Amino acid sequence: MIVNPNAYSHNAGYIFYTTSRPFHLSQNATAWMLVFYSGVYSCTISNLAVQFLYRYWAVFDEKRLWIFKGWRFLICFLYSTLFGFQWGLGAYYLDQVDDYAKSYFELKIMQKFSVDFSDISGFILVAYDANGSTRWRNVCCTINMTFIMVFQYCIILYCAVRMYFEMESKVQILSPSLRNLHRQFFKTLVLQVVTPTVTLFVPVTVLIYLPLFDLQLDLPFGIFTSTLSIYPGMDAIIVMYVVHDYRLAMKSMVQKFTAS
């Protein structure tokens, strides 16, 4: 809400920017706020991987949970924070606006959004120069982001798949009621993998990879980056809707509220 970030993809490049000046900050200070914003995104997907690891160990390998107890929990916080720094600083230093990137977007920004380029703060990636040669400094930013996303997503998928197969073997010896509860939790698990895939990973993946194909496309990505904000609410709604006991509790709360 403070930074009001936006994104726009044009042919072989994209720009991640803001036209706002919160607290009357300078252009460079506003750019650092965008660094912080993008770093928080990386922290979010890294923390999601930590959550899945916790779930897996809590069910199948409790002795490993020592890392989540007491001061050691700071290790998990440090893990997410380091990836946040890697993402944010990578964007700042590898996607800095140079003369070619400015000339590539300056006219389009004016035509599309009626905004003077000198009024914006942000980062620009242009994958190829005028001769068609790869601009490796910018492409390295995409490689850095790809590494972070793939690393976290692999942890999420590994834990989810292992939980599925190991839970299937354990569920056979449970009572019918517990078996039903485990199946509900598995549906929750599947949806909690699909939801961040759609709301967190896909929009960013499309944005950072479109320039590599150099398609003749002009796509405002503001609405897609807004999906990043949907995830926290949907994660809670999934649990409340799928798990029968939670759903009954929510209905009871609503009925009491409407009755009063």
Tab-separated table of N, CA and C in Angstrom, residues 49-173:
chain	number	residue	atom	x	y	z
A	49	ALA	N	8.417	-22.887	2.241
A	49	ALA	CA	9.188	-24.127	2.189
A	49	ALA	C	9.498	-24.627	3.603
A	50	VAL	N	9.815	-23.695	4.510
A	50	VAL	CA	10.082	-24.056	5.911
A	50	VAL	C	8.835	-24.662	6.543
A	51	GLN	N	7.662	-24.110	6.249
A	51	GLN	CA	6.410	-24.635	6.800
A	51	GLN	C	6.165	-26.072	6.348
A	52	PHE	N	6.403	-26.340	5.072
A	52	PHE	CA	6.198	-27.694	4.563
A	52	PHE	C	7.184	-28.668	5.189
A	53	LEU	N	8.413	-28.208	5.404
A	53	LEU	CA	9.412	-29.055	6.051
A	53	LEU	C	8.978	-29.368	7.483
A	54	TYR	N	8.436	-28.370	8.166
A	54	TYR	CA	7.951	-28.574	9.534
A	54	TYR	C	6.813	-29.602	9.557
A	55	ARG	N	5.885	-29.463	8.621
A	55	ARG	CA	4.755	-30.400	8.569
A	55	ARG	C	5.239	-31.829	8.363
A	56	TYR	N	6.182	-31.987	7.455
A	56	TYR	CA	6.692	-33.333	7.160
A	56	TYR	C	7.372	-33.933	8.383
A	57	TRP	N	8.253	-33.174	9.031
A	57	TRP	CA	8.955	-33.682	10.201
A	57	TRP	C	8.011	-33.911	11.376
A	58	ALA	N	7.003	-33.062	11.537
A	58	ALA	CA	6.064	-33.193	12.655
A	58	ALA	C	5.301	-34.512	12.591
A	59	VAL	N	5.061	-35.000	11.374
A	59	VAL	CA	4.296	-36.235	11.211
A	59	VAL	C	5.197	-37.470	11.174
A	60	PHE	N	6.367	-37.353	10.514
A	60	PHE	CA	7.160	-38.551	10.231
A	60	PHE	C	8.549	-38.581	10.879
A	61	ASP	N	9.030	-37.478	11.416
A	61	ASP	CA	10.391	-37.483	11.965
A	61	ASP	C	10.508	-36.414	13.063
A	62	GLU	N	9.806	-36.647	14.185
A	62	GLU	CA	9.682	-35.617	15.219
A	62	GLU	C	11.015	-35.192	15.828
A	63	LYS	N	11.978	-36.095	15.860
A	63	LYS	CA	13.248	-35.744	16.513
A	63	LYS	C	13.971	-34.604	15.804
A	64	ARG	N	13.642	-34.348	14.547
A	64	ARG	CA	14.267	-33.252	13.804
A	64	ARG	C	13.651	-31.896	14.138
A	65	LEU	N	12.575	-31.889	14.915
A	65	LEU	CA	11.897	-30.630	15.226
A	65	LEU	C	12.665	-29.762	16.215
A	66	TRP	N	13.830	-30.213	16.671
A	66	TRP	CA	14.631	-29.410	17.598
A	66	TRP	C	14.987	-28.058	16.989
A	67	ILE	N	15.058	-28.022	15.658
A	67	ILE	CA	15.449	-26.773	15.002
A	67	ILE	C	14.367	-25.697	15.119
A	68	PHE	N	13.133	-26.110	15.458
A	68	PHE	CA	12.031	-25.158	15.579
A	68	PHE	C	11.764	-24.763	17.033
A	69	LYS	N	12.615	-25.213	17.949
A	69	LYS	CA	12.360	-24.963	19.372
A	69	LYS	C	13.341	-23.943	19.933
A	70	GLY	N	12.806	-23.046	20.786
A	70	GLY	CA	13.655	-22.068	21.466
A	70	GLY	C	14.338	-21.120	20.501
A	71	TRP	N	15.564	-20.742	20.850
A	71	TRP	CA	16.308	-19.772	20.045
A	71	TRP	C	16.664	-20.323	18.667
A	72	ARG	N	16.636	-21.658	18.515
A	72	ARG	CA	16.993	-22.248	17.227
A	72	ARG	C	15.994	-21.888	16.132
A	73	PHE	N	14.799	-21.470	16.537
A	73	PHE	CA	13.810	-21.048	15.537
A	73	PHE	C	14.335	-19.872	14.715
A	74	LEU	N	15.290	-19.126	15.284
A	74	LEU	CA	15.892	-18.008	14.553
A	74	LEU	C	16.618	-18.486	13.299
A	75	ILE	N	17.027	-19.769	13.288
A	75	ILE	CA	17.677	-20.325	12.094
A	75	ILE	C	16.712	-20.296	10.919
A	76	CYS	N	15.436	-20.642	11.185
A	76	CYS	CA	14.422	-20.614	10.127
A	76	CYS	C	14.197	-19.188	9.643
A	77	PHE	N	14.170	-18.252	10.581
A	77	PHE	CA	14.008	-16.838	10.232
A	77	PHE	C	15.191	-16.367	9.393
A	78	LEU	N	16.391	-16.774	9.783
A	78	LEU	CA	17.598	-16.392	9.048
A	78	LEU	C	17.596	-16.987	7.649
A	79	TYR	N	17.120	-18.225	7.517
A	79	TYR	CA	17.034	-18.891	6.216
A	79	TYR	C	16.191	-18.067	5.242
A	80	SER	N	14.993	-17.679	5.682
A	80	SER	CA	14.106	-16.896	4.823
A	80	SER	C	14.695	-15.525	4.523
A	81	THR	N	15.297	-14.908	5.543
A	81	THR	CA	15.838	-13.560	5.377
A	81	THR	C	16.993	-13.536	4.390
A	82	LEU	N	17.865	-14.541	4.425
A	82	LEU	CA	19.006	-14.584	3.500
A	82	LEU	C	18.546	-14.662	2.055
A	83	PHE	N	17.527	-15.461	1.805
A	83	PHE	CA	16.999	-15.535	0.437
A	83	PHE	C	16.308	-14.227	0.047
A	84	GLY	N	15.726	-13.553	1.033
A	84	GLY	CA	15.149	-12.242	0.761
A	84	GLY	C	16.204	-11.238	0.332
A	85	PHE	N	17.338	-11.233	1.038
A	85	PHE	CA	18.455	-10.356	0.669
A	85	PHE	C	18.991	-10.712	-0.717
A	86	GLN	N	19.124	-12.014	-0.984
A	86	GLN	CA	19.662	-12.445	-2.271
A	86	GLN	C	18.779	-11.965	-3.423
A	87	TRP	N	17.473	-12.084	-3.252
A	87	TRP	CA	16.527	-11.678	-4.305
A	87	TRP	C	16.533	-10.158	-4.482
A	88	GLY	N	16.373	-9.435	-3.367
A	88	GLY	CA	16.262	-7.982	-3.441
A	88	GLY	C	17.526	-7.315	-3.960
A	89	LEU	N	18.675	-7.699	-3.418
A	89	LEU	CA	19.938	-7.093	-3.843
A	89	LEU	C	20.293	-7.511	-5.276
A	90	GLY	N	19.908	-8.741	-5.639
A	90	GLY	CA	20.127	-9.177	-7.018
A	90	GLY	C	19.359	-8.312	-7.995
A	91	ALA	N	18.096	-8.001	-7.671
A	91	ALA	CA	17.291	-7.136	-8.529
A	91	ALA	C	17.881	-5.726	-8.596
A	92	TYR	N	18.362	-5.232	-7.454
A	92	TYR	CA	18.869	-3.861	-7.407
A	92	TYR	C	20.141	-3.691	-8.238
A	93	TYR	N	21.067	-4.620	-8.103
A	93	TYR	CA	22.363	-4.451	-8.764
A	93	TYR	C	22.402	-5.016	-10.190
A	94	LEU	N	21.559	-6.006	-10.487
A	94	LEU	CA	21.592	-6.620	-11.818
A	94	LEU	C	20.573	-6.015	-12.783
A	95	ASP	N	19.542	-5.382	-12.238
A	95	ASP	CA	18.518	-4.760	-13.090
A	95	ASP	C	18.522	-3.238	-12.977
A	96	GLN	N	19.663	-2.657	-12.696
A	96	GLN	CA	19.739	-1.198	-12.620
A	96	GLN	C	19.451	-0.579	-13.981
A	97	VAL	N	18.840	0.601	-13.962
A	97	VAL	CA	18.465	1.288	-15.196
A	97	VAL	C	19.709	1.890	-15.851
A	98	ASP	N	20.001	1.443	-17.060
A	98	ASP	CA	21.094	2.043	-17.831
A	98	ASP	C	20.503	2.794	-19.027
A	99	ASP	N	21.358	3.386	-19.850
A	99	ASP	CA	20.885	4.220	-20.957
A	99	ASP	C	20.060	3.428	-21.965
A	100	TYR	N	20.513	2.207	-22.274
A	100	TYR	CA	19.780	1.404	-23.261
A	100	TYR	C	18.411	1.003	-22.717
A	101	ALA	N	18.363	0.563	-21.458
A	101	ALA	CA	17.088	0.167	-20.849
A	101	ALA	C	16.133	1.358	-20.774
A	102	LYS	N	16.683	2.527	-20.460
A	102	LYS	CA	15.850	3.734	-20.391
A	102	LYS	C	15.248	4.053	-21.756
A	103	SER	N	16.068	4.014	-22.811
A	103	SER	CA	15.570	4.320	-24.158
A	103	SER	C	14.566	3.259	-24.625
A	104	TYR	N	14.717	2.029	-24.135
A	104	TYR	CA	13.843	0.928	-24.528
A	104	TYR	C	12.426	1.131	-23.994
A	105	PHE	N	12.315	1.702	-22.796
A	105	PHE	CA	11.009	1.821	-22.145
A	105	PHE	C	10.459	3.251	-22.072
A	106	GLU	N	11.294	4.244	-22.244
A	106	GLU	CA	10.884	5.636	-21.980
A	106	GLU	C	9.659	6.040	-22.786
A	107	LEU	N	9.683	5.812	-24.089
A	107	LEU	CA	8.567	6.214	-24.943
A	107	LEU	C	7.316	5.398	-24.650
A	108	LYS	N	7.486	4.090	-24.424
A	108	LYS	CA	6.339	3.226	-24.155
A	108	LYS	C	5.630	3.600	-22.863
A	109	ILE	N	6.405	3.925	-21.841
A	109	ILE	CA	5.809	4.313	-20.558
A	109	ILE	C	4.984	5.593	-20.733
A	110	MET	N	5.494	6.508	-21.523
A	110	MET	CA	4.776	7.755	-21.771
A	110	MET	C	3.501	7.488	-22.564
A	111	GLN	N	3.588	6.653	-23.586
A	111	GLN	CA	2.423	6.376	-24.425
A	111	GLN	C	1.358	5.575	-23.700
A	112	LYS	N	1.781	4.558	-22.946
A	112	LYS	CA	0.829	3.654	-22.301
A	112	LYS	C	0.200	4.245	-21.049
A	113	PHE	N	1.028	4.903	-20.234
A	113	PHE	CA	0.564	5.319	-18.915
A	113	PHE	C	0.604	6.828	-18.696
A	114	SER	N	1.034	7.574	-19.719
A	114	SER	CA	1.139	9.041	-19.617
A	114	SER	C	1.971	9.449	-18.405
A	115	VAL	N	3.081	8.744	-18.208
A	115	VAL	CA	3.967	9.001	-17.079
A	115	VAL	C	5.348	9.380	-17.607
A	116	ASP	N	5.899	10.455	-17.076
A	116	ASP	CA	7.260	10.842	-17.438
A	116	ASP	C	8.236	9.863	-16.802
A	117	PHE	N	9.141	9.330	-17.609
A	117	PHE	CA	10.067	8.307	-17.123
A	117	PHE	C	10.908	8.810	-15.952
A	118	SER	N	11.192	10.105	-15.930
A	118	SER	CA	12.022	10.668	-14.857
A	118	SER	C	11.300	10.672	-13.517
A	119	ASP	N	9.978	10.423	-13.534
A	119	ASP	CA	9.186	10.452	-12.298
A	119	ASP	C	9.079	9.082	-11.627
A	120	ILE	N	9.616	8.046	-12.256
A	120	ILE	CA	9.437	6.710	-11.704
A	120	ILE	C	10.718	6.199	-11.058
A	121	SER	N	10.531	5.271	-10.116
A	121	SER	CA	11.646	4.539	-9.502
A	121	SER	C	11.431	3.066	-9.791
A	122	GLY	N	12.515	2.354	-10.079
A	122	GLY	CA	12.336	0.931	-10.324
A	122	GLY	C	13.540	0.274	-10.948
A	123	PHE	N	13.283	-0.922	-11.485
A	123	PHE	CA	14.322	-1.743	-12.107
A	123	PHE	C	13.850	-2.176	-13.489
A	124	ILE	N	14.794	-2.320	-14.393
A	124	ILE	CA	14.453	-2.715	-15.758
A	124	ILE	C	15.328	-3.886	-16.188
A	125	LEU	N	14.682	-4.882	-16.786
A	125	LEU	CA	15.411	-5.968	-17.427
A	125	LEU	C	15.130	-5.912	-18.920
A	126	VAL	N	16.186	-5.870	-19.715
A	126	VAL	CA	16.077	-6.008	-21.174
A	126	VAL	C	17.025	-7.143	-21.549
A	127	ALA	N	16.486	-8.219	-22.074
A	127	ALA	CA	17.261	-9.441	-22.285
A	127	ALA	C	18.261	-9.329	-23.430
A	128	TYR	N	17.936	-8.509	-24.460
A	128	TYR	CA	18.803	-8.426	-25.638
A	128	TYR	C	19.040	-6.964	-26.008
A	129	ASP	N	20.217	-6.681	-26.540
A	129	ASP	CA	20.507	-5.314	-26.980
A	129	ASP	C	20.032	-5.126	-28.425
A	130	ALA	N	20.347	-3.964	-29.012
A	130	ALA	CA	19.865	-3.633	-30.361
A	130	ALA	C	20.393	-4.596	-31.420
A	131	ASN	N	21.532	-5.214	-31.159
A	131	ASN	CA	22.124	-6.158	-32.113
A	131	ASN	C	21.658	-7.599	-31.897
A	132	GLY	N	20.820	-7.804	-30.903
A	132	GLY	CA	20.327	-9.143	-30.611
A	132	GLY	C	21.216	-9.937	-29.669
A	133	SER	N	22.273	-9.304	-29.148
A	133	SER	CA	23.166	-9.983	-28.211
A	133	SER	C	22.547	-10.010	-26.820
A	134	THR	N	22.832	-11.070	-26.085
A	134	THR	CA	22.269	-11.229	-24.736
A	134	THR	C	22.910	-10.240	-23.767
A	135	ARG	N	22.086	-9.551	-23.016
A	135	ARG	CA	22.579	-8.665	-21.955
A	135	ARG	C	22.696	-9.503	-20.677
A	136	TRP	N	23.882	-10.086	-20.483
A	136	TRP	CA	24.063	-11.092	-19.442
A	136	TRP	C	23.867	-10.539	-18.038
A	137	ARG	N	24.163	-9.275	-17.834
A	137	ARG	CA	23.958	-8.707	-16.491
A	137	ARG	C	22.493	-8.818	-16.087
A	138	ASN	N	21.590	-8.454	-17.018
A	138	ASN	CA	20.157	-8.554	-16.736
A	138	ASN	C	19.698	-10.006	-16.647
A	139	VAL	N	20.186	-10.840	-17.555
A	139	VAL	CA	19.769	-12.244	-17.567
A	139	VAL	C	20.219	-12.957	-16.294
A	140	CYS	N	21.349	-12.526	-15.726
A	140	CYS	CA	21.804	-13.119	-14.454
A	140	CYS	C	20.798	-12.883	-13.334
A	141	CYS	N	20.052	-11.781	-13.420
A	141	CYS	CA	19.005	-11.520	-12.421
A	141	CYS	C	17.910	-12.580	-12.536
A	142	THR	N	17.541	-12.914	-13.778
A	142	THR	CA	16.542	-13.966	-14.001
A	142	THR	C	17.045	-15.310	-13.489
A	143	ILE	N	18.332	-15.589	-13.721
A	143	ILE	CA	18.928	-16.848	-13.240
A	143	ILE	C	18.890	-16.897	-11.712
A	144	ASN	N	19.211	-15.779	-11.068
A	144	ASN	CA	19.197	-15.707	-9.608
A	144	ASN	C	17.794	-15.962	-9.060
A	145	MET	N	16.792	-15.310	-9.659
A	145	MET	CA	15.408	-15.490	-9.219
A	145	MET	C	14.933	-16.915	-9.461
A	146	THR	N	15.333	-17.476	-10.602
A	146	THR	CA	14.943	-18.848	-10.933
A	146	THR	C	15.506	-19.830	-9.910
A	147	PHE	N	16.773	-19.644	-9.549
A	147	PHE	CA	17.393	-20.533	-8.560
A	147	PHE	C	16.614	-20.515	-7.248
A	148	ILE	N	16.267	-19.326	-6.776
A	148	ILE	CA	15.548	-19.212	-5.494
A	148	ILE	C	14.185	-19.891	-5.580
A	149	MET	N	13.427	-19.605	-6.647
A	149	MET	CA	12.088	-20.181	-6.771
A	149	MET	C	12.128	-21.698	-6.923
A	150	VAL	N	13.045	-22.197	-7.760
A	150	VAL	CA	13.139	-23.644	-7.978
A	150	VAL	C	13.572	-24.353	-6.693
A	151	PHE	N	14.530	-23.768	-5.971
A	151	PHE	CA	15.013	-24.375	-4.730
A	151	PHE	C	13.886	-24.505	-3.712
A	152	GLN	N	13.121	-23.436	-3.511
A	152	GLN	CA	12.027	-23.473	-2.531
A	152	GLN	C	10.904	-24.396	-2.997
A	153	TYR	N	10.601	-24.343	-4.288
A	153	TYR	CA	9.490	-25.152	-4.800
A	153	TYR	C	9.825	-26.641	-4.745
A	154	CYS	N	11.096	-26.980	-4.950
A	154	CYS	CA	11.507	-28.384	-4.847
A	154	CYS	C	11.318	-28.906	-3.421
A	155	ILE	N	11.630	-28.072	-2.425
A	155	ILE	CA	11.413	-28.471	-1.031
A	155	ILE	C	9.928	-28.705	-0.775
A	156	ILE	N	9.096	-27.795	-1.271
A	156	ILE	CA	7.647	-27.914	-1.088
A	156	ILE	C	7.129	-29.197	-1.731
A	157	LEU	N	7.517	-29.443	-2.981
A	157	LEU	CA	7.036	-30.629	-3.689
A	157	LEU	C	7.554	-31.916	-3.056
A	158	TYR	N	8.841	-31.910	-2.667
A	158	TYR	CA	9.424	-33.102	-2.042
A	158	TYR	C	8.650	-33.481	-0.780
A	159	CYS	N	8.420	-32.491	0.089
A	159	CYS	CA	7.706	-32.759	1.347
A	159	CYS	C	6.271	-33.200	1.077
A	160	ALA	N	5.615	-32.554	0.100
A	160	ALA	CA	4.222	-32.895	-0.203
A	160	ALA	C	4.112	-34.319	-0.742
A	161	VAL	N	5.001	-34.683	-1.662
A	161	VAL	CA	4.958	-36.024	-2.259
A	161	VAL	C	5.281	-37.097	-1.212
A	162	ARG	N	6.317	-36.845	-0.398
A	162	ARG	CA	6.669	-37.810	0.643
A	162	ARG	C	5.534	-37.972	1.657
A	163	MET	N	4.889	-36.845	2.016
A	163	MET	CA	3.763	-36.928	2.958
A	163	MET	C	2.629	-37.746	2.371
A	164	TYR	N	2.387	-37.590	1.062
A	164	TYR	CA	1.298	-38.339	0.420
A	164	TYR	C	1.555	-39.843	0.496
A	165	PHE	N	2.728	-40.279	0.046
A	165	PHE	CA	3.004	-41.719	-0.010
A	165	PHE	C	3.126	-42.332	1.385
A	166	GLU	N	3.781	-41.639	2.306
A	166	GLU	CA	3.951	-42.193	3.647
A	166	GLU	C	2.638	-42.172	4.429
A	167	MET	N	1.808	-41.174	4.151
A	167	MET	CA	0.515	-41.093	4.827
A	167	MET	C	-0.418	-42.195	4.322
A	168	GLU	N	-0.320	-42.520	3.022
A	168	GLU	CA	-1.157	-43.572	2.451
A	168	GLU	C	-0.872	-44.918	3.117
A	169	SER	N	0.388	-45.184	3.432
A	169	SER	CA	0.739	-46.459	4.074
A	169	SER	C	0.281	-46.485	5.532
A	170	LYS	N	0.316	-45.326	6.193
A	170	LYS	CA	-0.082	-45.272	7.606
A	170	LYS	C	-1.595	-45.262	7.786
A	171	VAL	N	-2.297	-44.670	6.820
A	171	VAL	CA	-3.729	-44.459	6.986
A	171	VAL	C	-4.507	-45.777	6.990
A	172	GLN	N	-3.925	-46.833	6.428
A	172	GLN	CA	-4.624	-48.116	6.351
A	172	GLN	C	-4.857	-48.732	7.722
A	173	ILE	N	-4.010	-48.415	8.698
A	173	ILE	CA	-4.151	-49.027	10.024
A	173	ILE	C	-4.955	-48.159	10.989
